[in-house]
């Protein structure tokens, strides 16, 4: 199986172009204003317009109101929604889009429960736990907590970079990996060399399987 790659937290047109050129399968845009990687609806609409066919555009939300999500979808043609807060399954499912749910992992039972609770999702994203932050911590977690049996596609996030992603793919065998800070020069500013190296490492491992 070829592990997919999502580059998240894009804020600049040149970074979108670089990620596409490097072979990213999906691009993430953050609609959570406290994040240093947040984009406005207008800016996201500009960036998404330059994304070519067969590259998935993902909108990341953290505990939004339904009106906020609908207002975004009115102007930004997102392919997939990512809910990274404490949203219920019912909330996530109301927007006539495919969606994934992110959880901040504290124990194995939490992952098992999320697979059951969010069984209508298109995937479950597992990230490092931080009580003050909803993702973007730059920290990894104990990957051995992830169960081998997975009713949904599993997306691995948290502290990934070109230095450790090959080991992550080998150990976890995720459907996809999601990276933001690990391919940046500074928060919200991507580095083309880091993006390219990250994707090459994922592809290298998949080729040797």
mmCIF file of C-alpha atoms in Angstrom:
data_model
loop_
_atom_site.group_PDB
_atom_site.id
_atom_site.type_symbol
_atom_site.label_atom_id
_atom_site.label_comp_id
_atom_site.label_asym_id
_atom_site.label_seq_id
_atom_site.Cartn_x
_atom_site.Cartn_y
_atom_site.Cartn_z
ATOM 1 C CA UNK A 1 0.000 0.000 0.000
ATOM 2 C CA UNK A 2 1.231 3.462 -0.870
ATOM 3 C CA UNK A 3 0.961 5.857 2.079
ATOM 4 C CA UNK A 4 -0.596 9.174 1.109
ATOM 5 C CA UNK A 5 0.880 12.534 2.137
ATOM 6 C CA UNK A 6 -0.987 15.626 3.318
ATOM 7 C CA UNK A 7 0.861 18.926 3.684
ATOM 8 C CA UNK A 8 -1.093 21.069 6.143
ATOM 9 C CA UNK A 9 -1.079 24.698 7.219
ATOM 10 C CA UNK A 10 -0.473 26.249 3.813
ATOM 11 C CA UNK A 11 -0.705 30.026 3.690
ATOM 12 C CA UNK A 12 1.164 31.072 0.513
ATOM 13 C CA UNK A 13 0.624 30.468 -3.189
ATOM 14 C CA UNK A 14 4.253 29.470 -3.720
ATOM 15 C CA UNK A 15 4.000 26.833 -0.994
ATOM 16 C CA UNK A 16 0.874 25.370 -2.576
ATOM 17 C CA UNK A 17 2.693 25.154 -5.913
ATOM 18 C CA UNK A 18 5.764 23.589 -4.306
ATOM 19 C CA UNK A 19 3.718 20.973 -2.445
ATOM 20 C CA UNK A 20 1.848 20.021 -5.606
ATOM 21 C CA UNK A 21 5.074 19.826 -7.605
ATOM 22 C CA UNK A 22 6.686 17.629 -4.929
ATOM 23 C CA UNK A 23 3.823 15.149 -5.184
ATOM 24 C CA UNK A 24 1.549 15.867 -2.206
ATOM 25 C CA UNK A 25 -1.734 13.976 -2.311
ATOM 26 C CA UNK A 26 -3.627 16.494 -0.174
ATOM 27 C CA UNK A 27 -3.253 20.090 0.999
ATOM 28 C CA UNK A 28 -4.627 21.427 4.275
ATOM 29 C CA UNK A 29 -5.902 24.929 5.007
ATOM 30 C CA UNK A 30 -6.474 25.994 8.606
ATOM 31 C CA UNK A 31 -9.663 27.879 9.520
ATOM 32 C CA UNK A 32 -8.847 28.273 13.214
ATOM 33 C CA UNK A 33 -7.884 31.852 13.940
ATOM 34 C CA UNK A 34 -5.690 31.228 17.021
ATOM 35 C CA UNK A 35 -3.361 29.165 14.830
ATOM 36 C CA UNK A 36 -0.312 30.920 13.328
ATOM 37 C CA UNK A 37 -1.132 29.002 10.144
ATOM 38 C CA UNK A 38 -4.703 30.258 9.871
ATOM 39 C CA UNK A 39 -6.005 31.693 6.602
ATOM 40 C CA UNK A 40 -9.052 33.821 5.938
ATOM 41 C CA UNK A 41 -11.856 32.513 3.799
ATOM 42 C CA UNK A 42 -10.896 34.908 1.013
ATOM 43 C CA UNK A 43 -7.258 33.867 1.105
ATOM 44 C CA UNK A 44 -8.138 30.185 1.148
ATOM 45 C CA UNK A 45 -10.389 30.655 -1.877
ATOM 46 C CA UNK A 46 -7.437 32.140 -3.786
ATOM 47 C CA UNK A 47 -5.124 29.301 -2.787
ATOM 48 C CA UNK A 48 -7.575 26.501 -3.538
ATOM 49 C CA UNK A 49 -8.207 27.888 -7.012
ATOM 50 C CA UNK A 50 -4.635 27.040 -7.991
ATOM 51 C CA UNK A 51 -4.835 23.405 -6.828
ATOM 52 C CA UNK A 52 -5.007 21.036 -9.827
ATOM 53 C CA UNK A 53 -7.256 18.029 -10.326
ATOM 54 C CA UNK A 54 -6.586 14.889 -8.245
ATOM 55 C CA UNK A 55 -5.043 16.819 -5.340
ATOM 56 C CA UNK A 56 -7.446 16.852 -2.382
ATOM 57 C CA UNK A 57 -8.161 20.148 -0.627
ATOM 58 C CA UNK A 58 -8.850 19.861 3.101
ATOM 59 C CA UNK A 59 -10.300 22.458 5.463
ATOM 60 C CA UNK A 60 -9.266 22.161 9.109
ATOM 61 C CA UNK A 61 -11.685 23.416 11.766
ATOM 62 C CA UNK A 62 -11.521 23.436 15.560
ATOM 63 C CA UNK A 63 -14.866 23.598 17.389
ATOM 64 C CA UNK A 64 -16.486 25.852 14.781
ATOM 65 C CA UNK A 65 -20.120 26.814 14.655
ATOM 66 C CA UNK A 66 -22.136 25.291 11.834
ATOM 67 C CA UNK A 67 -22.539 28.777 10.358
ATOM 68 C CA UNK A 68 -18.754 29.190 10.212
ATOM 69 C CA UNK A 69 -18.335 25.957 8.277
ATOM 70 C CA UNK A 70 -21.161 26.760 5.862
ATOM 71 C CA UNK A 71 -19.772 30.273 5.277
ATOM 72 C CA UNK A 72 -16.416 28.761 4.392
ATOM 73 C CA UNK A 73 -17.941 26.212 2.037
ATOM 74 C CA UNK A 74 -19.912 28.957 0.286
ATOM 75 C CA UNK A 75 -16.640 30.438 -0.969
ATOM 76 C CA UNK A 76 -14.005 27.700 -0.777
ATOM 77 C CA UNK A 77 -14.557 24.489 -2.809
ATOM 78 C CA UNK A 78 -13.090 22.097 -0.258
ATOM 79 C CA UNK A 79 -13.061 18.377 -0.993
ATOM 80 C CA UNK A 80 -12.778 17.199 2.607
ATOM 81 C CA UNK A 81 -13.404 18.595 6.087
ATOM 82 C CA UNK A 82 -11.090 17.897 9.031
ATOM 83 C CA UNK A 83 -12.486 18.432 12.519
ATOM 84 C CA UNK A 84 -9.707 18.806 15.053
ATOM 85 C CA UNK A 85 -11.626 19.785 18.180
ATOM 86 C CA UNK A 86 -14.345 18.228 20.315
ATOM 87 C CA UNK A 87 -16.981 17.981 17.598
ATOM 88 C CA UNK A 88 -19.632 15.272 17.797
ATOM 89 C CA UNK A 89 -20.169 12.771 14.977
ATOM 90 C CA UNK A 90 -23.540 14.401 14.261
ATOM 91 C CA UNK A 91 -21.950 17.828 13.899
ATOM 92 C CA UNK A 92 -19.255 16.560 11.533
ATOM 93 C CA UNK A 93 -21.720 14.752 9.277
ATOM 94 C CA UNK A 94 -24.075 17.652 8.477
ATOM 95 C CA UNK A 95 -22.129 19.507 5.779
ATOM 96 C CA UNK A 96 -22.587 17.299 2.701
ATOM 97 C CA UNK A 97 -18.855 16.715 2.438
ATOM 98 C CA UNK A 98 -16.621 13.821 3.289
ATOM 99 C CA UNK A 99 -14.900 14.400 6.614
ATOM 100 C CA UNK A 100 -12.215 13.082 8.925
ATOM 101 C CA UNK A 101 -11.959 13.381 12.702
ATOM 102 C CA UNK A 102 -8.752 14.133 14.561
ATOM 103 C CA UNK A 103 -8.117 12.989 18.112
ATOM 104 C CA UNK A 104 -5.303 13.835 20.508
ATOM 105 C CA UNK A 105 -4.094 10.490 21.749
ATOM 106 C CA UNK A 106 -3.767 9.751 25.446
ATOM 107 C CA UNK A 107 -4.366 5.986 25.463
ATOM 108 C CA UNK A 108 -5.231 3.061 23.202
ATOM 109 C CA UNK A 109 -8.819 2.854 24.441
ATOM 110 C CA UNK A 110 -9.427 6.385 23.221
ATOM 111 C CA UNK A 111 -8.485 5.381 19.679
ATOM 112 C CA UNK A 112 -10.705 2.300 19.785
ATOM 113 C CA UNK A 113 -13.620 4.413 21.020
ATOM 114 C CA UNK A 114 -13.092 7.025 18.305
ATOM 115 C CA UNK A 115 -13.192 4.338 15.620
ATOM 116 C CA UNK A 116 -16.634 3.398 16.931
ATOM 117 C CA UNK A 117 -17.995 6.875 17.616
ATOM 118 C CA UNK A 118 -16.868 8.368 14.286
ATOM 119 C CA UNK A 119 -17.614 5.343 12.126
ATOM 120 C CA UNK A 120 -19.139 7.501 9.359
ATOM 121 C CA UNK A 121 -15.893 9.430 8.854
ATOM 122 C CA UNK A 122 -13.629 8.931 5.850
ATOM 123 C CA UNK A 123 -10.675 8.517 8.195
ATOM 124 C CA UNK A 124 -9.395 8.938 11.737
ATOM 125 C CA UNK A 125 -6.404 11.211 12.334
ATOM 126 C CA UNK A 126 -4.300 10.511 15.409
ATOM 127 C CA UNK A 127 -2.188 13.348 16.816
ATOM 128 C CA UNK A 128 -0.175 14.087 19.947
ATOM 129 C CA UNK A 129 -2.050 15.206 23.049
ATOM 130 C CA UNK A 130 -1.523 18.659 24.479
ATOM 131 C CA UNK A 131 -4.073 20.048 26.965
ATOM 132 C CA UNK A 132 -3.632 23.618 25.733
ATOM 133 C CA UNK A 133 -3.433 23.090 21.980
ATOM 134 C CA UNK A 134 -5.493 21.418 19.273
ATOM 135 C CA UNK A 135 -2.663 20.053 17.138
ATOM 136 C CA UNK A 136 0.358 21.799 15.698
ATOM 137 C CA UNK A 137 2.446 20.911 18.744
ATOM 138 C CA UNK A 138 5.410 19.483 16.839
ATOM 139 C CA UNK A 139 5.364 16.556 19.265
ATOM 140 C CA UNK A 140 4.953 12.870 18.494
ATOM 141 C CA UNK A 141 3.309 10.247 20.697
ATOM 142 C CA UNK A 142 3.690 6.557 21.455
ATOM 143 C CA UNK A 143 2.777 4.930 18.137
ATOM 144 C CA UNK A 144 2.485 1.520 19.780
ATOM 145 C CA UNK A 145 -0.855 2.716 21.199
ATOM 146 C CA UNK A 146 -2.361 2.533 17.705
ATOM 147 C CA UNK A 147 -4.300 -0.722 17.218
ATOM 148 C CA UNK A 148 -3.532 -3.049 14.348
ATOM 149 C CA UNK A 149 -7.244 -3.472 13.594
ATOM 150 C CA UNK A 150 -8.620 -0.282 12.052
ATOM 151 C CA UNK A 151 -12.206 0.042 10.841
ATOM 152 C CA UNK A 152 -11.328 3.381 9.177
ATOM 153 C CA UNK A 153 -8.299 4.616 7.239
ATOM 154 C CA UNK A 154 -5.768 5.866 9.778
ATOM 155 C CA UNK A 155 -3.914 9.161 9.285
ATOM 156 C CA UNK A 156 -0.800 9.676 11.396
ATOM 157 C CA UNK A 157 0.180 13.184 12.545
ATOM 158 C CA UNK A 158 2.272 14.731 15.280
ATOM 159 C CA UNK A 159 5.939 15.642 15.178
ATOM 160 C CA UNK A 160 6.642 14.117 11.777
ATOM 161 C CA UNK A 161 9.570 15.206 9.598
ATOM 162 C CA UNK A 162 11.845 13.686 6.977
ATOM 163 C CA UNK A 163 14.016 12.414 9.835
ATOM 164 C CA UNK A 164 11.374 10.118 11.322
ATOM 165 C CA UNK A 165 8.589 9.611 8.787
ATOM 166 C CA UNK A 166 10.119 6.502 7.231
ATOM 167 C CA UNK A 167 10.215 4.844 10.637
ATOM 168 C CA UNK A 168 6.659 5.964 11.287
ATOM 169 C CA UNK A 169 5.407 4.445 8.046
ATOM 170 C CA UNK A 170 7.274 1.211 8.673
ATOM 171 C CA UNK A 171 5.936 0.852 12.214
ATOM 172 C CA UNK A 172 2.389 2.178 11.926
ATOM 173 C CA UNK A 173 1.498 1.416 8.288
ATOM 174 C CA UNK A 174 -0.901 4.376 8.120
ATOM 175 C CA UNK A 175 -3.197 5.145 5.231
ATOM 176 C CA UNK A 176 -1.706 8.630 5.196
ATOM 177 C CA UNK A 177 0.684 10.926 7.043
ATOM 178 C CA UNK A 178 -0.043 14.563 7.834
ATOM 179 C CA UNK A 179 2.728 17.128 8.340
ATOM 180 C CA UNK A 180 2.857 20.859 8.976
ATOM 181 C CA UNK A 181 5.658 22.123 11.224
ATOM 182 C CA UNK A 182 8.071 19.434 10.063
ATOM 183 C CA UNK A 183 8.269 21.002 6.583
ATOM 184 C CA UNK A 184 8.473 24.664 7.610
ATOM 185 C CA UNK A 185 11.111 27.380 7.849
ATOM 186 C CA UNK A 186 8.849 29.234 10.267
ATOM 187 C CA UNK A 187 5.216 28.860 11.293
ATOM 188 C CA UNK A 188 3.075 29.013 8.174
ATOM 189 C CA UNK A 189 6.062 29.356 5.832
ATOM 190 C CA UNK A 190 6.945 26.088 4.113
ATOM 191 C CA UNK A 191 10.352 24.955 2.883
ATOM 192 C CA UNK A 192 10.407 23.265 -0.528
ATOM 193 C CA UNK A 193 13.455 21.161 0.321
ATOM 194 C CA UNK A 194 11.816 19.876 3.501
ATOM 195 C CA UNK A 195 8.585 19.099 1.646
ATOM 196 C CA UNK A 196 10.459 17.237 -1.081
ATOM 197 C CA UNK A 197 12.585 15.291 1.393
ATOM 198 C CA UNK A 198 9.537 14.338 3.440
ATOM 199 C CA UNK A 199 7.612 13.005 0.454
ATOM 200 C CA UNK A 200 10.681 11.196 -0.902
ATOM 201 C CA UNK A 201 11.130 9.408 2.419
ATOM 202 C CA UNK A 202 7.515 8.238 2.400
ATOM 203 C CA UNK A 203 7.751 7.051 -1.199
ATOM 204 C CA UNK A 204 11.066 5.313 -0.536
ATOM 205 C CA UNK A 205 9.616 3.177 2.239
ATOM 206 C CA UNK A 206 6.528 2.318 0.208
ATOM 207 C CA UNK A 207 8.671 1.199 -2.753
ATOM 208 C CA UNK A 208 10.681 -1.223 -0.610
ATOM 209 C CA UNK A 209 7.620 -2.952 0.833
#
